[in-house]
């Protein structure tokens, strides 16, 4: 895994980001977004899953996560087709002071059905999520604006200001 430390020095367009290049990598370092914006100008958002696929023993902070207006693909009903997350798997890590303006904050399609994904983080285990905010609207099948699935995780002082629409479904 990557154990380096990074500090972002300017806004970053991830339009050419290739998700296949990073799925096998685990990030275990420190990433300070320095309150710069990570965004995409591509119509499909520039990624299919998340900025960090898996973080473990990592420290992620001060990221503003956003897409340009209309920078997502949608189906015929206007429902977005891809999910955009900061982190997909977050294990034994700290995430703090991160903000998502991504529109939509949630959506994923599998066999033409929505499935659960959080607005910032899909799955956490033994982690701490502090002072994170979601402003993105949430179309929800079964998910949450900050973290979708949290095991032994402290979620402290996090807020959602986005609209939540859709149908809540009981997990089968």
Short mmCIF file of C-alpha atoms in Angstrom, two decimals:
data_model
loop_
_atom_site.label_atom_id
_atom_site.label_comp_id
_atom_site.label_asym_id
_atom_site.label_seq_id
_atom_site.Cartn_x
_atom_site.Cartn_y
_atom_site.Cartn_z
CA UNK A 1 0.00 0.00 0.00
CA UNK A 2 0.87 3.65 -0.31
CA UNK A 3 2.19 5.05 2.99
CA UNK A 4 3.29 8.44 1.65
CA UNK A 5 2.11 11.78 3.00
CA UNK A 6 0.49 14.28 0.63
CA UNK A 7 -0.57 17.92 0.94
CA UNK A 8 -2.67 19.28 -1.90
CA UNK A 9 -1.35 22.63 -3.18
CA UNK A 10 -4.14 23.62 -5.59
CA UNK A 11 -7.57 22.59 -6.86
CA UNK A 12 -7.41 19.23 -8.68
CA UNK A 13 -9.53 18.16 -11.68
CA UNK A 14 -9.90 14.37 -11.69
CA UNK A 15 -11.57 14.22 -15.11
CA UNK A 16 -8.92 11.80 -16.42
CA UNK A 17 -8.78 9.70 -13.25
CA UNK A 18 -8.78 5.96 -14.05
CA UNK A 19 -10.41 3.95 -11.28
CA UNK A 20 -8.89 0.69 -12.55
CA UNK A 21 -5.41 2.02 -11.75
CA UNK A 22 -6.06 2.21 -8.04
CA UNK A 23 -8.52 -0.51 -6.98
CA UNK A 24 -5.76 -2.89 -5.94
CA UNK A 25 -3.95 -0.22 -3.92
CA UNK A 26 -4.51 0.51 -0.24
CA UNK A 27 -3.73 4.04 0.94
CA UNK A 28 -2.17 4.04 4.43
CA UNK A 29 -0.60 7.47 4.49
CA UNK A 30 -1.72 10.99 5.29
CA UNK A 31 -3.62 13.15 2.81
CA UNK A 32 -4.27 16.80 3.63
CA UNK A 33 -6.47 18.43 1.01
CA UNK A 34 -5.48 21.82 2.46
CA UNK A 35 -9.10 22.95 1.84
CA UNK A 36 -8.61 22.80 -1.92
CA UNK A 37 -11.31 21.41 -4.18
CA UNK A 38 -11.08 18.01 -5.84
CA UNK A 39 -13.58 18.10 -8.70
CA UNK A 40 -14.37 16.80 -12.17
CA UNK A 41 -15.30 18.56 -15.40
CA UNK A 42 -16.25 15.32 -17.17
CA UNK A 43 -19.91 14.58 -17.89
CA UNK A 44 -19.62 11.20 -16.18
CA UNK A 45 -17.83 12.68 -13.19
CA UNK A 46 -14.42 11.26 -14.04
CA UNK A 47 -14.67 8.25 -11.75
CA UNK A 48 -16.95 5.32 -11.17
CA UNK A 49 -16.51 4.62 -7.49
CA UNK A 50 -14.42 6.84 -5.23
CA UNK A 51 -11.31 8.94 -4.97
CA UNK A 52 -9.80 6.50 -2.44
CA UNK A 53 -10.96 2.94 -2.99
CA UNK A 54 -9.54 1.63 0.30
CA UNK A 55 -7.79 3.44 3.13
CA UNK A 56 -6.34 1.59 6.08
CA UNK A 57 -4.46 3.18 8.99
CA UNK A 58 -4.78 6.46 7.07
CA UNK A 59 -5.41 10.07 8.00
CA UNK A 60 -7.52 12.00 5.46
CA UNK A 61 -8.45 15.63 6.10
CA UNK A 62 -9.47 19.02 4.71
CA UNK A 63 -10.86 17.90 1.33
CA UNK A 64 -13.61 19.72 -0.57
CA UNK A 65 -15.07 17.16 -2.96
CA UNK A 66 -17.17 18.51 -5.82
CA UNK A 67 -18.30 18.10 -9.43
CA UNK A 68 -18.88 20.86 -11.91
CA UNK A 69 -22.53 21.71 -12.51
CA UNK A 70 -24.15 18.90 -14.46
CA UNK A 71 -21.00 16.77 -14.40
CA UNK A 72 -22.76 13.45 -14.04
CA UNK A 73 -24.47 11.05 -16.38
CA UNK A 74 -28.13 10.29 -15.79
CA UNK A 75 -30.66 7.78 -17.04
CA UNK A 76 -33.86 8.70 -18.91
CA UNK A 77 -35.58 9.60 -15.61
CA UNK A 78 -32.79 11.97 -14.56
CA UNK A 79 -31.48 9.53 -11.95
CA UNK A 80 -27.66 9.62 -11.90
CA UNK A 81 -25.95 6.41 -12.99
CA UNK A 82 -22.68 6.49 -11.02
CA UNK A 83 -21.75 6.96 -7.42
CA UNK A 84 -19.12 9.47 -6.39
CA UNK A 85 -17.54 9.00 -3.01
CA UNK A 86 -14.50 10.26 -1.21
CA UNK A 87 -13.68 6.79 0.21
CA UNK A 88 -15.20 3.39 -0.54
CA UNK A 89 -13.60 1.32 2.27
CA UNK A 90 -12.26 3.07 5.38
CA UNK A 91 -10.52 0.78 7.89
CA UNK A 92 -8.73 1.86 11.10
CA UNK A 93 -8.52 5.44 9.82
CA UNK A 94 -9.40 9.02 10.68
CA UNK A 95 -11.30 11.25 8.26
CA UNK A 96 -11.97 14.82 9.31
CA UNK A 97 -13.02 18.20 7.97
CA UNK A 98 -14.13 16.88 4.58
CA UNK A 99 -16.97 18.44 2.61
CA UNK A 100 -18.91 17.00 -0.32
CA UNK A 101 -20.79 19.18 -2.79
CA UNK A 102 -20.97 16.33 -5.30
CA UNK A 103 -24.27 16.20 -7.16
CA UNK A 104 -25.67 13.69 -6.57
CA UNK A 105 -24.18 12.67 -3.26
CA UNK A 106 -25.42 9.12 -3.82
CA UNK A 107 -26.32 6.82 -6.61
CA UNK A 108 -25.18 3.47 -7.83
CA UNK A 109 -26.81 1.06 -10.25
CA UNK A 110 -26.63 -2.71 -10.18
CA UNK A 111 -28.98 -4.78 -12.31
CA UNK A 112 -31.09 -1.63 -12.80
CA UNK A 113 -31.60 -1.22 -9.03
CA UNK A 114 -30.17 1.32 -6.62
CA UNK A 115 -28.03 -0.01 -3.80
CA UNK A 116 -26.68 1.56 -0.66
CA UNK A 117 -23.73 3.94 -0.72
CA UNK A 118 -22.91 6.80 1.65
CA UNK A 119 -22.43 10.36 0.44
CA UNK A 120 -18.80 10.58 1.59
CA UNK A 121 -17.87 7.04 2.65
CA UNK A 122 -19.47 3.71 1.83
CA UNK A 123 -18.06 1.41 4.54
CA UNK A 124 -16.10 2.10 7.73
CA UNK A 125 -14.70 -0.19 10.39
CA UNK A 126 -12.87 0.91 13.54
CA UNK A 127 -12.53 4.47 12.23
CA UNK A 128 -13.38 7.99 13.28
CA UNK A 129 -15.23 10.43 11.03
CA UNK A 130 -15.16 14.02 12.37
CA UNK A 131 -16.62 17.35 11.26
CA UNK A 132 -17.62 16.19 7.78
CA UNK A 133 -20.43 17.85 5.84
CA UNK A 134 -22.51 16.80 2.85
CA UNK A 135 -24.24 19.48 0.74
CA UNK A 136 -24.95 17.18 -2.20
CA UNK A 137 -28.50 16.03 -2.83
CA UNK A 138 -29.07 12.39 -2.03
CA UNK A 139 -31.20 10.06 -4.12
CA UNK A 140 -31.41 7.12 -1.85
CA UNK A 141 -32.38 3.49 -2.24
CA UNK A 142 -30.77 2.51 1.04
CA UNK A 143 -27.89 4.69 2.17
CA UNK A 144 -26.81 7.75 4.14
CA UNK A 145 -25.30 11.18 3.41
CA UNK A 146 -22.05 10.79 5.40
CA UNK A 147 -21.38 7.06 5.95
CA UNK A 148 -23.50 4.19 4.70
CA UNK A 149 -22.20 1.23 6.73
CA UNK A 150 -20.30 1.86 9.97
CA UNK A 151 -18.91 -0.81 12.30
CA UNK A 152 -17.16 0.25 15.51
CA UNK A 153 -16.87 3.76 14.07
CA UNK A 154 -17.30 7.09 15.80
CA UNK A 155 -19.11 9.68 13.69
CA UNK A 156 -18.65 13.03 15.42
CA UNK A 157 -20.17 16.41 14.54
CA UNK A 158 -21.03 15.50 10.94
CA UNK A 159 -23.91 17.20 9.11
CA UNK A 160 -26.06 16.84 6.00
CA UNK A 161 -27.54 19.90 4.29
CA UNK A 162 -28.48 18.19 1.01
CA UNK A 163 -32.00 17.12 0.06
CA UNK A 164 -32.84 13.45 0.54
CA UNK A 165 -35.33 11.86 -1.87
CA UNK A 166 -36.16 8.32 -2.93
CA UNK A 167 -37.55 5.23 -1.33
CA UNK A 168 -36.04 3.61 1.74
CA UNK A 169 -35.94 -0.17 1.41
CA UNK A 170 -35.38 -2.77 4.08
CA UNK A 171 -32.21 -4.82 3.55
CA UNK A 172 -33.10 -8.33 2.48
#
